[in-house]
Amino acid sequence: YWQAISQIGNLSAGEQIAIRKKIASGKLAIDKEAFANEIAQQQSQIGIIKNDYDLRIQMAQQVAEQIGEAYGRTDKRYTPALTAVTQLQKEQAAELLQIEAERTQTAMQMRMNDLDSQRGEAQLLYALKQISAQELMGIEAGLAEQRRQMRSGEIAELELLYADEPVKLEQLNQRKLQIERDYAASVRQLKAPQVQNDPTEAFVKGTESALIRMGNATLGQYKSLKDQLL
């Protein structure tokens, strides 16, 4: 419209200047709208990408830089763009932390499974009378100590990962206390009398009790027969 008006030949100098300003203003408005649409499109793409934090952060940084250059770094639109970059960086750090924590816990579970297998093998050897109760107790005591050391080592690794997270550190501290309680309970169980857990002793005692009961029953039957005869 203003381009058409500017073609009128009998316009005064003042009118021509005013029209040129209108034209320039219109072009600027069109450019700003196009820029805003481009920024919105880039931000939408960042939201669509889910598994590549490096790419998302790079794109967010580019958006922030473009906004800073277009509007100035003191403009209110620049701060949210920077905040978006920082938020993505925090999310990436949290994801990497979680992956590392899961790796540590998986490795720990594998070591715990190995200790459980060793304990099962020792108990089988004991049941087959290939090792004594004292030897079994020694093996289980060693495994209990290894379990305590491994679990404590896992906690130490996680404490390094979560050094800046007080809540996580307190949770880990509670787990450390539980590790010591579990170990103390294992030691108490191992120090308890072993006879009750010895299958050989249990068999002998059971047989003795059965013989005593049979003897008492036979004696009772003899007395009853004797009474009847008399």
XYZ file of N, CA and C in Angstrom:
690
model
N 0.836 -1.202 0.000
C 0.000 0.000 0.000
C 0.866 1.244 0.000
N 1.797 1.338 0.965
C 2.633 2.548 1.059
C 3.587 2.653 -0.128
N 3.932 1.490 -0.699
C 4.747 1.531 -1.914
C 3.971 2.188 -3.051
N 2.693 1.878 -3.149
C 1.853 2.472 -4.203
C 1.686 3.969 -3.977
N 1.466 4.354 -2.738
C 1.298 5.778 -2.423
C 2.555 6.558 -2.776
N 3.700 5.927 -2.553
C 4.964 6.656 -2.789
C 5.169 6.982 -4.266
N 4.433 6.300 -5.148
C 4.597 6.521 -6.579
C 3.839 7.771 -7.060
N 3.006 8.314 -6.204
C 2.268 9.533 -6.586
C 3.258 10.695 -6.728
N 3.202 11.369 -7.832
C 4.231 12.357 -8.141
C 4.094 13.684 -7.416
N 2.932 14.065 -6.962
C 2.765 15.393 -6.398
C 2.849 15.415 -4.877
N 3.555 14.474 -4.293
C 3.720 14.452 -2.835
C 4.797 15.445 -2.422
N 4.562 16.041 -1.297
C 5.561 16.974 -0.766
C 6.734 16.177 -0.193
N 7.817 16.906 0.083
C 9.002 16.261 0.641
C 8.685 15.619 1.990
N 7.904 16.339 2.818
C 7.547 15.799 4.139
C 6.720 14.531 4.014
N 5.799 14.529 3.056
C 4.944 13.359 2.858
C 5.784 12.168 2.368
N 6.728 12.457 1.497
C 7.582 11.386 0.995
C 8.421 10.770 2.117
N 8.947 11.589 2.992
C 9.733 11.079 4.132
C 8.862 10.225 5.031
N 7.639 10.697 5.302
C 6.730 9.958 6.172
C 6.381 8.599 5.562
N 6.172 8.595 4.241
C 5.826 7.332 3.563
C 7.005 6.370 3.606
N 8.226 6.893 3.367
C 9.398 6.016 3.414
C 9.558 5.392 4.802
N 9.246 6.155 5.845
C 9.323 5.615 7.208
C 8.296 4.498 7.397
N 7.105 4.708 6.836
C 6.063 3.690 6.937
C 6.506 2.394 6.243
N 7.107 2.569 5.084
C 7.571 1.402 4.332
C 8.656 0.660 5.114
N 9.614 1.421 5.652
C 10.698 0.810 6.429
C 10.162 0.104 7.659
N 9.197 0.748 8.317
C 8.596 0.155 9.512
C 7.874 -1.144 9.165
N 7.188 -1.143 8.027
C 6.477 -2.357 7.606
C 7.432 -3.496 7.313
N 8.552 -3.176 6.621
C 9.552 -4.205 6.348
C 10.133 -4.755 7.650
N 10.383 -3.880 8.619
C 10.939 -4.312 9.899
C 9.967 -5.237 10.621
N 8.679 -4.860 10.561
C 7.672 -5.698 11.231
C 7.615 -7.078 10.587
N 7.698 -7.095 9.233
C 7.690 -8.376 8.520
C 8.919 -9.198 8.887
N 10.078 -8.557 8.958
C 11.321 -9.251 9.302
C 11.258 -9.810 10.724
N 10.730 -9.042 11.661
C 10.641 -9.497 13.046
C 9.690 -10.687 13.167
N 8.614 -10.632 12.433
C 7.657 -11.744 12.475
C 8.292 -13.015 11.909
N 9.022 -12.861 10.801
C 9.691 -14.009 10.204
C 10.750 -14.574 11.149
N 11.478 -13.687 11.814
C 12.503 -14.115 12.765
C 11.868 -14.855 13.940
N 10.781 -14.295 14.457
C 10.093 -14.932 15.583
C 9.579 -16.319 15.193
N 9.080 -16.441 13.979
C 8.605 -17.742 13.504
C 9.751 -18.740 13.383
N 10.880 -18.256 12.910
C 12.055 -19.125 12.776
C 12.535 -19.609 14.142
N 12.568 -18.708 15.117
C 12.984 -19.077 16.480
C 12.012 -20.097 17.074
N 10.728 -19.865 16.881
C 9.711 -20.784 17.404
C 9.862 -22.169 16.781
N 10.194 -22.199 15.508
C 10.372 -23.476 14.820
C 11.592 -24.222 15.377
N 12.662 -23.495 15.603
C 13.862 -24.129 16.167
C 13.594 -24.655 17.577
N 12.883 -23.882 18.379
C 12.566 -24.318 19.733
C 11.669 -25.549 19.723
N 10.781 -25.611 18.740
C 9.918 -26.785 18.599
C 10.742 -28.020 18.255
N 11.738 -27.864 17.410
C 12.612 -28.974 17.036
C 13.406 -29.472 18.248
N 13.826 -28.542 19.089
C 14.555 -28.928 20.301
C 13.672 -29.810 21.184
N 12.401 -29.465 21.264
C 11.478 -30.241 22.088
C 11.208 -31.622 21.527
N 11.278 -31.755 20.196
C 11.008 -33.044 19.548
C 12.153 -34.024 19.780
N 13.368 -33.532 19.730
C 14.542 -34.394 19.936
C 14.607 -34.788 21.410
N 14.698 -36.095 21.686
C 14.644 -36.551 23.082
C 15.931 -37.199 23.571
N 16.638 -37.902 22.719
C 17.730 -38.750 23.186
C 19.123 -38.195 22.913
N 19.207 -37.005 22.341
C 20.519 -36.434 22.017
C 20.653 -35.073 22.705
N 21.128 -35.109 23.947
C 21.239 -33.862 24.703
C 22.301 -32.939 24.120
N 23.347 -33.490 23.560
C 24.394 -32.644 22.969
C 23.810 -31.787 21.843
N 23.018 -32.415 20.986
C 22.405 -31.672 19.882
C 21.398 -30.657 20.406
N 20.597 -31.048 21.377
C 19.591 -30.131 21.924
C 20.251 -28.900 22.551
N 21.322 -29.131 23.285
C 22.032 -28.012 23.921
C 22.648 -27.102 22.864
N 23.239 -27.703 21.831
C 23.830 -26.908 20.750
C 22.780 -26.037 20.068
N 21.614 -26.604 19.784
C 20.544 -25.846 19.136
C 20.026 -24.740 20.050
N 19.881 -25.041 21.342
C 19.397 -24.037 22.294
C 20.388 -22.879 22.416
N 21.670 -23.191 22.376
C 22.687 -22.144 22.426
C 22.623 -21.257 21.181
N 22.381 -21.874 20.034
C 22.251 -21.098 18.792
C 21.038 -20.173 18.852
N 19.929 -20.679 19.375
C 18.727 -19.851 19.519
C 19.006 -18.663 20.435
N 19.657 -18.923 21.553
C 19.973 -17.840 22.498
C 20.874 -16.800 21.844
N 21.849 -17.263 21.071
C 22.758 -16.346 20.401
C 22.019 -15.491 19.364
N 21.119 -16.106 18.624
C 20.346 -15.370 17.622
C 19.455 -14.320 18.273
N 18.829 -14.679 19.380
C 17.966 -13.727 20.087
C 18.792 -12.579 20.652
N 19.963 -12.922 21.194
C 20.837 -11.872 21.736
C 21.286 -10.890 20.674
N 21.599 -11.415 19.483
C 22.028 -10.532 18.399
C 20.871 -9.705 17.841
N 19.688 -10.273 17.799
C 18.542 -9.568 17.212
C 17.966 -8.517 18.140
N 17.851 -8.859 19.416
C 17.174 -7.958 20.352
C 18.110 -7.321 21.389
N 19.345 -7.838 21.473
C 20.251 -7.334 22.500
C 20.223 -8.242 23.722
N 21.350 -8.347 24.383
C 21.451 -9.267 25.521
C 20.827 -8.725 26.798
N 20.313 -7.533 26.739
C 19.574 -6.995 27.893
C 18.064 -7.119 27.687
N 17.667 -7.630 26.525
C 16.240 -7.789 26.232
C 15.660 -8.925 27.068
N 14.393 -8.756 27.437
C 13.748 -9.749 28.297
C 13.598 -11.107 27.611
N 13.680 -11.160 26.300
C 13.557 -12.425 25.585
C 14.858 -13.233 25.601
N 15.960 -12.576 25.951
C 17.263 -13.258 25.934
C 17.439 -14.152 27.162
N 16.965 -13.674 28.314
C 17.132 -14.436 29.562
C 16.461 -15.804 29.508
N 15.198 -15.911 29.048
C 14.584 -17.248 28.953
C 15.338 -18.177 28.004
N 15.935 -17.621 26.972
C 16.699 -18.454 26.038
C 17.929 -19.041 26.721
N 18.592 -18.228 27.532
C 19.744 -18.730 28.296
C 19.302 -19.754 29.338
N 18.167 -19.497 29.970
C 17.644 -20.425 30.974
C 17.350 -21.782 30.358
N 16.862 -21.788 29.131
C 16.576 -23.043 28.435
C 17.855 -23.856 28.232
N 18.942 -23.171 27.910
C 20.228 -23.852 27.748
C 20.680 -24.470 29.069
N 20.599 -23.683 30.133
C 21.017 -24.163 31.450
C 20.184 -25.364 31.901
N 18.879 -25.316 31.642
C 17.995 -26.419 32.030
C 18.362 -27.707 31.294
N 18.653 -27.596 30.018
C 19.053 -28.775 29.255
C 20.373 -29.344 29.770
N 21.285 -28.471 30.133
C 22.566 -28.933 30.675
C 22.364 -29.666 32.004
N 21.457 -29.172 32.835
C 21.156 -29.844 34.098
C 20.516 -31.211 33.855
N 19.606 -31.266 32.901
C 18.949 -32.538 32.589
C 19.960 -33.558 32.073
N 20.888 -33.094 31.230
C 21.904 -33.991 30.710
C 22.794 -34.521 31.839
N 23.183 -33.646 32.746
C 24.022 -34.065 33.870
C 23.293 -35.079 34.748
N 22.003 -34.844 34.975
C 21.220 -35.774 35.797
C 21.103 -37.135 35.122
N 20.927 -37.131 33.809
C 20.803 -38.391 33.071
C 22.114 -39.172 33.113
N 23.229 -38.488 32.917
C 24.528 -39.150 32.969
C 24.804 -39.697 34.364
N 24.384 -38.944 35.380
C 24.559 -39.385 36.764
C 23.760 -40.649 37.038
N 22.538 -40.674 36.530
C 21.683 -41.846 36.724
C 22.259 -43.074 36.034
N 22.787 -42.878 34.832
C 23.392 -43.991 34.096
C 24.584 -44.551 34.865
N 25.412 -43.669 35.396
C 26.590 -44.112 36.144
C 26.191 -44.818 37.434
N 25.163 -44.304 38.106
C 24.689 -44.939 39.343
C 24.142 -46.333 39.056
N 23.403 -46.471 37.974
C 22.862 -47.782 37.607
C 23.981 -48.755 37.247
N 25.029 -48.247 36.595
C 26.173 -49.104 36.265
C 26.837 -49.621 37.538
N 27.009 -48.726 38.507
C 27.621 -49.112 39.783
C 26.770 -50.155 40.506
N 25.475 -49.945 40.525
C 24.583 -50.868 41.219
C 24.504 -52.223 40.528
N 24.555 -52.225 39.194
C 24.534 -53.482 38.455
C 25.793 -54.296 38.732
N 26.933 -53.620 38.726
C 28.191 -54.302 39.026
C 28.169 -54.881 40.440
N 27.594 -54.131 41.379
C 27.499 -54.605 42.758
C 26.620 -55.841 42.844
N 25.496 -55.840 42.152
C 24.588 -56.984 42.195
C 25.254 -58.236 41.642
N 26.065 -58.078 40.614
C 26.789 -59.217 40.059
C 27.764 -59.788 41.084
N 28.433 -58.907 41.816
C 29.368 -59.389 42.842
C 28.623 -60.067 43.989
N 27.453 -59.517 44.357
C 26.653 -60.138 45.405
C 26.159 -61.524 44.979
N 25.776 -61.658 43.720
C 25.330 -62.953 43.205
C 26.457 -63.977 43.270
N 27.676 -63.528 42.999
C 28.828 -64.424 43.064
C 29.053 -64.905 44.502
N 28.908 -64.010 45.469
C 29.060 -64.401 46.874
C 27.967 -65.387 47.282
N 26.764 -65.149 46.810
C 25.671 -66.078 47.115
C 25.966 -67.468 46.547
N 26.556 -67.515 45.349
C 26.910 -68.800 44.747
C 27.975 -69.512 45.572
N 28.953 -68.760 46.034
C 30.003 -69.355 46.859
C 29.427 -69.906 48.166
N 28.510 -69.184 48.749
C 27.879 -69.648 49.995
C 27.066 -70.921 49.742
N 26.344 -70.949 48.630
C 25.573 -72.140 48.295
C 26.461 -73.358 48.083
N 27.594 -73.155 47.418
C 28.528 -74.248 47.199
C 29.087 -74.774 48.517
N 29.399 -73.849 49.430
C 29.934 -74.265 50.732
C 28.895 -75.056 51.520
N 27.671 -74.627 51.488
C 26.612 -75.344 52.199
C 26.378 -76.726 51.604
N 26.521 -76.833 50.283
C 26.375 -78.139 49.641
C 27.497 -79.079 50.075
N 28.720 -78.566 50.103
C 29.848 -79.378 50.555
C 29.651 -79.839 51.995
N 29.107 -78.981 52.805
C 28.844 -79.344 54.205
C 27.770 -80.429 54.287
N 26.727 -80.296 53.494
C 25.661 -81.288 53.501
C 26.177 -82.644 53.028
N 27.177 -82.617 52.119
C 27.774 -83.859 51.624
C 28.896 -84.356 52.521
N 29.093 -83.679 53.659
C 30.114 -84.047 54.651
C 31.534 -83.955 54.107
N 31.740 -83.033 53.154
C 33.087 -82.831 52.632
C 33.833 -81.739 53.387
N 33.112 -80.920 54.125
C 33.726 -79.942 55.034
C 32.981 -79.999 56.358
N 33.668 -79.555 57.419
C 33.075 -79.592 58.754
C 32.232 -78.344 59.007
N 31.484 -78.402 60.106
C 30.683 -77.238 60.492
C 31.583 -76.043 60.771
N 32.752 -76.295 61.349
C 33.687 -75.205 61.651
C 34.217 -74.582 60.372
N 34.505 -75.430 59.381
C 34.987 -74.903 58.106
C 33.891 -74.099 57.401
N 32.662 -74.590 57.463
C 31.547 -73.851 56.867
C 31.387 -72.488 57.530
N 31.505 -72.480 58.871
C 31.372 -71.220 59.579
C 32.466 -70.232 59.167
N 33.684 -70.740 58.953
C 34.779 -69.870 58.522
C 34.539 -69.286 57.145
N 34.022 -70.140 56.245
C 33.724 -69.662 54.886
C 32.634 -68.594 54.925
N 31.581 -68.841 55.680
C 30.476 -67.885 55.740
C 30.905 -66.576 56.405
N 31.796 -66.667 57.391
C 32.301 -65.442 58.029
C 33.091 -64.603 57.027
N 33.917 -65.275 56.216
C 34.683 -64.555 55.198
C 33.785 -63.927 54.149
N 32.749 -64.651 53.743
C 31.819 -64.108 52.749
C 31.035 -62.922 53.310
N 30.666 -62.992 54.590
C 29.944 -61.884 55.216
C 30.808 -60.623 55.243
N 32.098 -60.802 55.516
C 33.013 -59.655 55.527
C 33.186 -59.088 54.117
N 33.302 -59.972 53.133
C 33.411 -59.498 51.740
C 32.154 -58.732 51.329
N 31.011 -59.244 51.745
C 29.752 -58.576 51.422
C 29.728 -57.164 52.019
N 30.152 -57.064 53.255
C 30.167 -55.747 53.909
C 31.107 -54.783 53.190
N 32.291 -55.252 52.824
C 33.261 -54.389 52.154
C 32.769 -53.955 50.774
N 32.161 -54.896 50.042
C 31.669 -54.558 48.708
C 30.538 -53.540 48.777
N 29.610 -53.756 49.700
C 28.485 -52.821 49.820
C 28.973 -51.446 50.260
N 29.957 -51.425 51.153
C 30.517 -50.139 51.590
C 31.240 -49.453 50.443
N 31.924 -50.236 49.601
C 32.595 -49.663 48.437
C 31.613 -49.057 47.455
N 30.469 -49.720 47.289
C 29.433 -49.184 46.407
C 28.935 -47.836 46.926
N 28.712 -47.759 48.236
C 28.245 -46.508 48.834
C 29.266 -45.402 48.612
N 30.550 -45.726 48.754
C 31.602 -44.718 48.562
C 31.582 -44.177 47.132
N 31.368 -45.063 46.152
C 31.291 -44.610 44.755
C 30.085 -43.707 44.542
N 28.948 -44.094 45.109
C 27.734 -43.292 44.935
C 27.857 -41.940 45.646
N 28.575 -41.905 46.756
C 28.774 -40.629 47.458
C 29.550 -39.642 46.587
N 30.489 -40.151 45.810
C 31.225 -39.273 44.897
C 30.307 -38.752 43.794
N 29.431 -39.620 43.308
C 28.514 -39.210 42.242
C 27.531 -38.151 42.731
N 27.051 -38.322 43.963
C 26.011 -37.437 44.492
C 26.569 -36.424 45.500
N 27.816 -36.037 45.294
C 28.476 -35.141 46.255
C 27.734 -33.817 46.437
N 27.006 -33.368 45.421
C 26.310 -32.078 45.483
C 24.819 -32.222 45.782
N 24.392 -33.405 46.216
C 22.972 -33.635 46.483
C 22.788 -34.105 47.925
N 22.501 -33.196 48.844
C 22.390 -33.527 50.277
C 21.369 -34.621 50.576
N 20.254 -34.611 49.886
C 19.214 -35.619 50.152
C 19.732 -37.016 49.817
N 20.373 -37.141 48.665
C 20.938 -38.424 48.267
C 22.016 -38.879 49.249
N 22.821 -37.940 49.703
C 23.890 -38.285 50.631
C 23.331 -38.804 51.955
N 22.242 -38.218 52.403
C 21.617 -38.689 53.644
C 21.050 -40.095 53.448
N 20.461 -40.351 52.298
C 19.956 -41.694 51.997
C 21.097 -42.705 51.983
N 22.220 -42.321 51.418
C 23.380 -43.210 51.384
C 23.921 -43.453 52.785
N 23.870 -42.430 53.622
C 24.326 -42.594 55.006
C 23.455 -43.606 55.749
N 22.159 -43.570 55.508
C 21.264 -44.546 56.119
C 21.568 -45.958 55.612
N 21.923 -46.060 54.351
C 22.297 -47.372 53.810
C 23.580 -47.886 54.448
N 24.506 -46.983 54.734
C 25.741 -47.400 55.411
C 25.443 -47.971 56.788
N 24.559 -47.328 57.514
C 24.173 -47.822 58.833
C 23.517 -49.193 58.729
N 22.689 -49.379 57.702
C 22.023 -50.661 57.518
C 23.027 -51.761 57.173
N 24.056 -51.418 56.413
C 25.102 -52.385 56.094
C 25.764 -52.901 57.363
N 26.070 -52.007 58.270
C 26.710 -52.410 59.528
C 25.761 -53.241 60.383
N 24.476 -52.888 60.381
C 23.505 -53.684 61.145
C 23.390 -55.093 60.567
N 23.358 -55.179 59.246
C 23.265 -56.491 58.602
C 24.497 -57.335 58.910
N 25.664 -56.709 58.903
C 26.902 -57.446 59.174
C 26.917 -57.939 60.616
N 26.513 -57.078 61.529
C 26.479 -57.472 62.943
C 25.517 -58.643 63.154
N 24.392 -58.623 62.460
C 23.429 -59.724 62.575
C 24.029 -61.018 62.032
N 24.791 -60.926 60.940
C 25.434 -62.117 60.366
C 26.458 -62.695 61.336
N 27.221 -61.818 61.960
C 28.232 -62.281 62.921
C 27.570 -62.964 64.114
N 26.479 -62.390 64.614
C 25.776 -63.006 65.745
C 25.244 -64.387 65.374
N 24.730 -64.497 64.166
C 24.195 -65.781 63.725
C 25.304 -66.823 63.618
N 26.467 -66.412 63.129
C 27.576 -67.344 62.990
C 28.136 -67.780 64.340
N 28.046 -66.899 65.342
C 28.563 -67.224 66.669
C 27.586 -68.057 67.487
N 26.353 -68.191 67.004
C 25.362 -68.989 67.727
C 25.770 -70.454 67.683
N 25.301 -71.281 68.653
C 25.656 -72.708 68.667
C 25.349 -73.351 67.324
N 26.289 -74.121 66.807
C 26.155 -74.716 65.486
C 25.508 -76.092 65.498
N 25.382 -76.700 66.693
C 24.864 -78.060 66.774
C 23.475 -78.158 66.159
N 22.663 -77.115 66.417
C 21.296 -77.158 65.916
C 21.237 -77.109 64.397
N 22.325 -76.656 63.767
C 22.359 -76.588 62.319
C 23.088 -77.771 61.695
N 23.614 -78.695 62.543
C 24.393 -79.829 62.061
C 23.450 -80.977 61.752
N 23.284 -81.366 60.499
C 22.341 -82.424 60.161
C 22.715 -83.766 60.772
N 24.029 -84.035 60.935
C 24.461 -85.293 61.536
C 24.023 -85.368 62.990
N 24.285 -84.260 63.710
C 23.886 -84.222 65.116
C 22.381 -84.349 65.247
N 21.665 -83.679 64.359
C 20.205 -83.748 64.424
C 19.715 -85.165 64.180
N 20.374 -85.879 63.248
C 19.979 -87.267 62.962
C 20.231 -88.161 64.172
N 21.403 -87.994 64.784
C 21.743 -88.820 65.956
C 20.774 -88.568 67.096
N 20.515 -87.300 67.362
C 19.603 -86.974 68.456
C 18.203 -87.489 68.178
N 17.779 -87.371 66.913
C 16.453 -87.857 66.561
C 16.345 -89.361 66.732
N 17.419 -90.054 66.332
C 17.420 -91.514 66.478
C 17.393 -91.914 67.939
N 18.184 -91.227 68.776
C 18.197 -91.514 70.204
C 16.818 -91.318 70.809
N 16.155 -90.252 70.432
C 14.825 -89.978 70.973
C 13.836 -91.059 70.559
N 13.947 -91.484 69.292
C 13.041 -92.533 68.814
C 13.268 -93.835 69.561
N 14.536 -94.179 69.804
C 14.839 -95.417 70.547
C 14.324 -95.339 71.977
N 14.478 -94.191 72.584
C 13.986 -94.027 73.952
C 12.479 -94.207 74.001
N 11.797 -93.585 72.983
C 10.348 -93.730 72.957
C 9.939 -95.184 72.742
N 10.657 -95.882 71.864
C 10.368 -97.298 71.631
C 10.613 -98.124 72.874
N 11.706 -97.812 73.582
C 12.008 -98.544 74.819
C 10.948 -98.314 75.870
N 10.523 -97.092 76.011
C 9.486 -96.784 77.002
C 8.186 -97.479 76.653
N 7.865 -97.507 75.358
C 6.638 -98.181 74.946
C 6.714 -99.673 75.220
N 7.859 -100.297 74.952
C 8.033 -101.741 75.197
C 7.935 -102.042 76.682
N 8.553 -101.206 77.500
C 8.492 -101.390 78.946
C 7.068 -101.258 79.455
N 6.338 -100.309 78.873
C 4.949 -100.128 79.287
C 4.103 -101.336 78.925
N 4.354 -101.872 77.721
C 3.600 -103.058 77.309
C 3.930 -104.249 78.200
N 5.185 -104.398 78.608
C 5.600 -105.508 79.485
C 4.908 -105.407 80.837
N 4.866 -104.195 81.405
C 4.219 -104.006 82.700
C 2.733 -104.293 82.602
N 2.113 -103.882 81.475
C 0.680 -104.131 81.309
C 0.399 -105.616 81.221
N 1.243 -106.357 80.491
C 1.074 -107.808 80.360
C 1.293 -108.472 81.706
N 2.293 -108.038 82.442
C 2.588 -108.607 83.740
C 1.420 -108.419 84.706
N 0.838 -107.247 84.671
C -0.308 -106.949 85.545
C -1.469 -107.847 85.199
N -1.676 -108.105 83.886
C -2.797 -108.943 83.483
C -2.604 -110.381 83.933
N -1.328 -110.881 83.869
C -1.056 -112.245 84.260
C -1.188 -112.433 85.764
N -0.842 -111.424 86.517
C -0.919 -111.519 87.967
C -2.364 -111.254 88.415
